[in-house]
CSV table of C-alpha atoms and ligand atoms in Angstrom, one decimal:
chain,number,residue,atom,x,y,z
N,1,MET,CA,24.0,9.9,-16.3
N,2,LYS,CA,24.4,10.3,-20.0
N,3,LEU,CA,23.0,7.4,-22.0
N,4,ARG,CA,22.7,9.1,-25.3
N,5,LYS,CA,25.9,7.8,-26.8
N,6,VAL,CA,25.7,4.2,-25.7
N,7,THR,CA,24.3,1.6,-28.0
N,8,ALA,CA,21.0,-0.1,-27.4
N,9,ALA,CA,22.7,-3.3,-26.4
N,10,SER,CA,25.0,-1.8,-23.8
N,11,ALA,CA,22.2,0.3,-22.5
N,12,ALA,CA,20.3,-2.9,-21.8
N,13,VAL,CA,23.3,-4.4,-20.0
N,14,LEU,CA,23.6,-1.2,-18.0
N,15,ALA,CA,19.9,-1.2,-17.1
N,16,LEU,CA,20.2,-4.8,-15.8
N,17,ALA,CA,23.3,-3.9,-13.8
N,18,LEU,CA,21.5,-1.0,-12.2
N,19,ALA,CA,18.4,-3.2,-11.4
N,20,ALA,CA,20.7,-5.8,-9.8
N,21,THR,CA,22.3,-3.1,-7.7
N,22,ALA,CA,18.9,-1.9,-6.6
N,23,CYS,CA,17.9,-5.4,-5.4
N,24,GLY,CA,21.3,-6.0,-3.7
N,25,SER,CA,22.2,-6.0,-0.1
N,26,ASP,CA,22.8,-2.2,-0.3
N,27,ASN,CA,19.1,-2.0,0.0
N,28,ASP,CA,19.3,-1.5,3.8
N,29,LYS,CA,21.2,1.6,3.3
N,30,ASP,CA,18.8,3.2,0.8
N,31,SER,CA,17.8,6.6,1.8
N,32,GLY,CA,14.2,7.4,1.1
N,33,SER,CA,12.5,10.8,1.1
N,34,SER,CA,12.2,10.7,4.9
N,35,PRO,CA,11.1,13.8,6.8
N,36,SER,CA,14.5,13.7,8.6
N,37,GLY,CA,16.3,13.4,5.3
N,38,GLY,CA,18.3,10.4,6.3
N,39,SER,CA,18.1,6.7,5.5
N,40,LYS,CA,15.4,4.9,7.5
N,41,LYS,CA,13.5,1.7,7.7
N,42,ILE,CA,10.3,0.7,9.3
N,43,THR,CA,10.0,-2.9,10.7
N,44,ILE,CA,6.5,-4.5,10.4
N,45,GLY,CA,5.3,-7.8,11.8
N,46,ILE,CA,3.1,-9.9,9.7
N,47,LYS,CA,2.2,-13.6,9.2
N,48,PHE,CA,4.3,-15.5,6.6
N,49,ASP,CA,2.0,-18.5,6.0
N,50,GLN,CA,-1.5,-17.2,5.7
N,51,PRO,CA,-2.6,-16.8,2.0
N,52,GLY,CA,-4.9,-13.8,1.5
N,53,ILE,CA,-3.8,-12.3,4.9
N,54,GLY,CA,0.0,-12.3,5.2
N,55,GLN,CA,2.2,-14.6,3.1
N,56,LYS,CA,5.8,-14.7,2.1
N,57,THR,CA,6.1,-15.9,-1.5
N,58,PRO,CA,9.1,-16.2,-3.9
N,59,GLN,CA,7.7,-13.0,-5.5
N,60,GLY,CA,7.5,-11.1,-2.2
N,61,TYR,CA,5.0,-10.4,0.5
N,62,ALA,CA,1.2,-10.5,-0.2
N,63,GLY,CA,-2.1,-10.4,1.6
N,64,PHE,CA,-4.6,-8.0,3.1
N,65,ASP,CA,-2.5,-7.3,6.2
N,66,VAL,CA,0.5,-6.6,3.9
N,67,ASP,CA,-1.6,-4.1,1.9
N,68,VAL,CA,-3.0,-2.4,5.0
N,69,ALA,CA,0.5,-2.2,6.6
N,70,THR,CA,2.0,-0.9,3.4
N,71,TYR,CA,-0.6,1.8,3.2
N,72,VAL,CA,-0.1,2.8,6.8
N,73,ALA,CA,3.7,2.9,6.4
N,74,LYS,CA,3.3,5.2,3.4
N,75,LYS,CA,1.2,7.6,5.5
N,76,LEU,CA,3.9,7.5,8.2
N,77,GLY,CA,6.5,8.5,5.6
N,78,TYR,CA,7.9,5.2,4.5
N,79,SER,CA,7.8,3.9,0.9
N,80,ALA,CA,7.4,0.2,0.2
N,81,ASN,CA,11.1,-0.4,-0.2
N,82,GLN,CA,11.7,1.0,3.2
N,83,ILE,CA,9.7,-1.7,4.9
N,84,GLN,CA,11.4,-4.6,6.6
N,85,TRP,CA,8.9,-7.5,7.1
N,86,LYS,CA,9.3,-9.8,10.0
N,87,GLU,CA,7.4,-12.9,10.8
N,88,SER,CA,5.2,-12.5,13.9
N,89,LYS,CA,3.8,-15.8,15.0
N,90,SER,CA,0.6,-15.7,17.1
N,91,ALA,CA,2.4,-16.5,20.4
N,92,ASP,CA,5.2,-14.0,19.8
N,93,ARG,CA,3.3,-10.8,19.0
N,94,GLU,CA,3.1,-9.1,22.4
N,95,THR,CA,6.8,-9.9,23.2
N,96,MET,CA,8.0,-8.6,19.8
N,97,LEU,CA,6.2,-5.3,20.4
N,98,GLN,CA,7.4,-5.0,24.0
N,99,ARG,CA,11.0,-5.7,23.0
N,100,GLY,CA,10.9,-3.2,20.1
N,101,ASP,CA,11.6,-5.9,17.5
N,102,VAL,CA,9.0,-4.4,15.3
N,103,ASP,CA,7.4,-0.9,15.0
N,104,PHE,CA,4.0,-2.3,14.5
N,105,ILE,CA,2.2,-5.6,13.9
N,106,ALA,CA,-0.5,-6.3,11.3
N,107,ALA,CA,-0.9,-10.1,11.6
N,108,SER,CA,-4.6,-11.2,11.9
N,109,TYR,CA,-4.1,-9.7,15.4
N,110,SER,CA,-7.4,-9.6,17.4
N,111,ILE,CA,-7.9,-6.8,19.9
N,112,THR,CA,-8.7,-8.3,23.3
N,113,PRO,CA,-8.8,-6.9,26.8
N,114,GLU,CA,-6.1,-9.4,27.8
N,115,ARG,CA,-3.6,-8.3,25.1
N,116,GLU,CA,-4.5,-4.6,25.8
N,117,LYS,CA,-2.8,-5.0,29.2
N,118,SER,CA,0.6,-5.3,27.5
N,119,VAL,CA,0.2,-3.6,24.1
N,120,ASP,CA,-1.9,-0.9,22.4
N,121,PHE,CA,-4.0,-1.4,19.3
N,122,ALA,CA,-5.0,1.0,16.4
N,123,GLY,CA,-8.1,0.0,14.5
N,124,PRO,CA,-10.0,-2.2,14.2
N,125,TYR,CA,-9.6,-2.5,10.4
N,126,LEU,CA,-11.3,-5.9,9.8
N,127,LEU,CA,-14.0,-7.9,11.5
N,128,ALA,CA,-13.6,-11.7,11.1
N,129,HIS,CA,-15.2,-14.7,13.0
N,130,GLN,CA,-13.8,-17.9,14.4
N,131,ASP,CA,-14.8,-20.9,12.3
N,132,VAL,CA,-13.6,-24.4,11.5
N,133,LEU,CA,-12.0,-26.1,8.5
N,134,VAL,CA,-12.7,-29.8,8.1
N,135,ARG,CA,-12.1,-32.4,5.3
N,136,ALA,CA,-14.6,-32.0,2.5
N,137,ASP,CA,-16.0,-35.6,3.1
N,138,ASP,CA,-16.5,-35.1,6.8
N,139,ASN,CA,-20.2,-34.5,7.7
N,140,SER,CA,-19.8,-35.2,11.4
N,141,ILE,CA,-19.2,-31.6,12.5
N,142,LYS,CA,-22.6,-29.8,12.1
N,143,SER,CA,-22.3,-27.4,15.0
N,144,PRO,CA,-19.6,-26.1,17.3
N,145,SER,CA,-20.6,-28.5,20.1
N,146,ASP,CA,-19.7,-31.5,17.8
N,147,LEU,CA,-16.1,-30.4,18.2
N,148,ASN,CA,-16.1,-31.7,21.8
N,149,SER,CA,-15.5,-35.2,20.6
N,150,LYS,CA,-12.9,-34.3,18.0
N,151,LYS,CA,-9.1,-33.8,17.6
N,152,LEU,CA,-9.0,-30.0,17.0
N,153,CYS,CA,-5.9,-28.0,16.0
N,154,SER,CA,-5.2,-24.4,16.6
N,155,VAL,CA,-2.2,-22.2,17.3
N,156,THR,CA,-0.5,-21.4,20.6
N,157,GLY,CA,-1.2,-17.8,21.8
N,158,SER,CA,-4.2,-17.3,19.5
N,159,THR,CA,-7.7,-16.3,20.6
N,160,SER,CA,-8.9,-19.4,18.6
N,161,ALA,CA,-7.2,-21.9,21.0
N,162,GLN,CA,-8.2,-19.9,24.1
N,163,ASN,CA,-11.9,-19.7,23.0
N,164,VAL,CA,-12.0,-23.5,22.4
N,165,LYS,CA,-10.7,-24.1,26.0
N,166,ASP,CA,-12.8,-21.5,27.6
N,167,LYS,CA,-16.2,-21.9,25.9
N,168,LEU,CA,-16.5,-23.3,22.4
N,169,ALA,CA,-15.5,-26.9,23.0
N,170,PRO,CA,-13.8,-27.4,26.3
N,171,LYS,CA,-13.9,-31.2,26.0
N,172,ALA,CA,-12.2,-31.3,22.6
N,173,ASN,CA,-8.8,-32.9,22.2
N,174,LEU,CA,-7.0,-29.6,21.4
N,175,GLN,CA,-3.6,-29.8,19.8
N,176,GLN,CA,-1.7,-26.5,19.7
N,177,TYR,CA,0.8,-26.0,16.9
N,178,PRO,CA,3.0,-22.9,16.3
N,179,THR,CA,1.4,-22.0,13.0
N,180,TYR,CA,-1.9,-22.7,11.2
N,181,SER,CA,0.0,-24.1,8.2
N,182,ALA,CA,1.3,-26.8,10.5
N,183,CYS,CA,-2.3,-27.7,11.5
N,184,LEU,CA,-3.2,-27.9,7.9
N,185,THR,CA,-0.8,-30.7,7.3
N,186,GLY,CA,-2.4,-32.6,10.2
N,187,LEU,CA,-5.8,-32.0,8.8
N,188,GLN,CA,-4.7,-33.3,5.4
N,189,ASN,CA,-3.1,-36.5,6.7
N,190,GLY,CA,-5.9,-37.3,9.3
N,191,ALA,CA,-3.8,-36.5,12.4
N,192,ILE,CA,-6.5,-34.0,13.3
N,193,ASP,CA,-10.2,-33.7,12.5
N,194,ALA,CA,-10.6,-29.9,12.3
N,195,LEU,CA,-8.6,-26.7,12.3
N,196,THR,CA,-10.1,-23.7,14.0
N,197,THR,CA,-9.3,-20.1,13.6
N,198,ASP,CA,-10.6,-17.0,11.8
N,199,ASP,CA,-12.8,-17.6,8.8
N,200,SER,CA,-10.7,-15.0,6.9
N,201,ILE,CA,-7.6,-17.3,7.3
N,202,LEU,CA,-9.4,-20.6,6.7
N,203,ALA,CA,-11.0,-19.3,3.4
N,204,GLY,CA,-7.5,-18.5,2.2
N,205,TYR,CA,-6.2,-22.0,2.9
N,206,ALA,CA,-9.3,-23.7,1.4
N,207,ALA,CA,-8.8,-21.7,-1.8
N,208,GLN,CA,-5.2,-22.8,-2.4
N,209,SER,CA,-4.9,-24.7,-5.6
N,210,GLN,CA,-3.2,-27.7,-3.9
N,211,PHE,CA,-6.2,-28.0,-1.5
N,212,LYS,CA,-9.0,-27.4,-4.0
N,213,GLY,CA,-12.0,-29.6,-3.1
N,214,LYS,CA,-10.2,-31.1,-0.1
N,215,PHE,CA,-11.5,-28.9,2.7
N,216,LYS,CA,-14.6,-27.0,3.7
N,217,LEU,CA,-15.5,-24.3,6.2
N,218,GLY,CA,-18.2,-24.9,8.8
N,219,GLY,CA,-19.7,-21.4,8.5
N,220,PHE,CA,-20.3,-21.2,12.3
N,221,LYS,CA,-19.3,-17.5,13.0
N,222,MET,CA,-18.4,-18.5,16.6
N,223,THR,CA,-16.8,-15.2,17.7
N,224,ASN,CA,-16.0,-11.7,16.7
N,225,GLU,CA,-12.3,-11.1,15.8
N,226,ASN,CA,-11.6,-7.4,15.6
N,227,TYR,CA,-8.2,-7.1,13.8
N,228,GLY,CA,-6.1,-4.3,15.1
N,229,ILE,CA,-2.6,-3.0,14.5
N,230,GLY,CA,-0.5,-3.7,17.5
N,231,VAL,CA,2.0,-1.1,18.8
N,232,LYS,CA,4.1,-0.8,21.9
N,233,LYS,CA,2.1,0.4,24.9
N,234,GLY,CA,1.9,4.2,25.1
N,235,SER,CA,3.3,4.7,21.5
N,236,ASP,CA,2.2,7.8,19.7
N,237,LEU,CA,2.0,5.6,16.5
N,238,LYS,CA,-1.5,4.5,17.6
N,239,ALA,CA,-3.2,7.8,16.8
N,240,LYS,CA,-1.2,8.2,13.5
N,241,ILE,CA,-2.1,4.7,12.4
N,242,ASN,CA,-5.8,5.3,13.2
N,243,THR,CA,-5.8,8.3,10.9
N,244,ALA,CA,-4.1,6.3,8.2
N,245,LEU,CA,-6.7,3.5,8.5
N,246,GLU,CA,-9.5,6.1,8.3
N,247,ASP,CA,-7.9,7.5,5.1
N,248,MET,CA,-7.6,4.0,3.7
N,249,VAL,CA,-11.3,3.4,4.0
N,250,SER,CA,-12.4,6.8,2.8
N,251,ASP,CA,-10.2,6.9,-0.4
N,252,GLY,CA,-11.3,3.4,-1.5
N,253,SER,CA,-8.0,1.6,-0.9
N,254,TRP,CA,-9.5,-0.6,1.8
N,255,LYS,CA,-12.2,-1.9,-0.5
N,256,ALA,CA,-9.7,-2.4,-3.3
N,257,ALA,CA,-7.4,-4.4,-0.9
N,258,VAL,CA,-10.4,-6.5,0.3
N,259,GLU,CA,-11.3,-7.4,-3.3
N,260,LYS,CA,-7.8,-8.1,-4.4
N,261,ASN,CA,-7.0,-10.4,-1.4
N,262,PHE,CA,-10.3,-12.0,-0.4
N,263,GLY,CA,-11.9,-12.1,-3.8
N,264,PRO,CA,-9.9,-15.2,-5.0
N,265,ALA,CA,-11.0,-17.1,-1.8
N,266,ASN,CA,-14.6,-16.0,-2.2
N,267,TYR,CA,-14.4,-14.7,1.4
N,268,LYS,CA,-17.5,-12.6,2.3
N,269,ASN,CA,-16.0,-10.0,4.5
N,270,GLU,CA,-17.8,-7.6,6.9
N,271,PRO,CA,-18.0,-3.9,6.1
N,272,ALA,CA,-15.1,-1.8,7.2
N,273,PRO,CA,-15.3,-1.3,11.0
N,274,LYS,CA,-15.2,2.2,12.5
N,275,ILE,CA,-12.1,3.0,14.4
N,276,GLY,CA,-12.6,2.2,18.1
N,277,ASP,CA,-15.6,0.1,17.5
N,278,VAL,CA,-14.5,-3.3,18.9
N,279,LYS,CA,-17.3,-5.8,18.7
N,280,SER,CA,-17.5,-8.2,21.7
T,1,LIG,N1,-7.3,-13.4,15.2
T,1,LIG,C1,-6.9,-14.5,16.1
T,1,LIG,C2,-5.8,-14.0,17.1
T,1,LIG,O1,-5.4,-12.9,17.0
T,1,LIG,C3,-6.5,-15.8,15.4
T,1,LIG,C4,-5.5,-15.6,14.3
T,1,LIG,C5,-4.1,-15.5,14.7
T,1,LIG,O2,-3.7,-16.3,15.6
T,1,LIG,O3,-3.4,-14.7,14.2
T,1,LIG,O4,-5.3,-14.8,17.9
């Protein structure tokens, strides 16, 4: 395209028009520099409501899982604008992989023997721990066993809810909601006493400007949550994603993503796990 003869003003108009086209619905048909040469997309499952981990914002998608998934997708041959993000709620993850709704899932997704019966995992790429979030003025929950007399909220299909029922506080009045953000509303208005899930997620909520000073974490480290990238059982993506995760750690991108996403919440993360090293 020859721009030399157009005036500065019309060039600006033209630039805006081109930018608008690039953001338009034609996006889906964009062809990238794919190995096969054609247009292609990769569909990735993330959380939409977990600040610092996976969040849909008016500006786009953000969080540690988003950065890990974007890095992995690049190594698989997909640029950022070839990624289609899909919400993968905790209870939907295995089904979404089995049905082929997504190519892979990076959504605070803990590797467990139960889940490994139906899907495969690359990783782990982060080690988190189950904890509780309570109102800042509540001093009645000093240890996990105090939860037994409380109204506790967690999410259907999560390890957090299962662990409460199996071992952490079997006598607690457990409410299971579809998302953690739904629990958060209950915690705020007093409908529930504590929200339990991974400390990595809770730290992100506690640091939100609208919740500043309202909530605090227990700091209990009740479990090990080894975040993996879920793929369809038997998929050859697992080995490729493992290689990408190793590259992400060795070239410093993992550390940069940790600092960018967990720094604002002051979340003290564990060192990068070794691929295949799932802590029980
Ligand atoms: N990491 C836990 C899990 O995979 C809790 C967080 C979540 O539900 O995504 O179930």
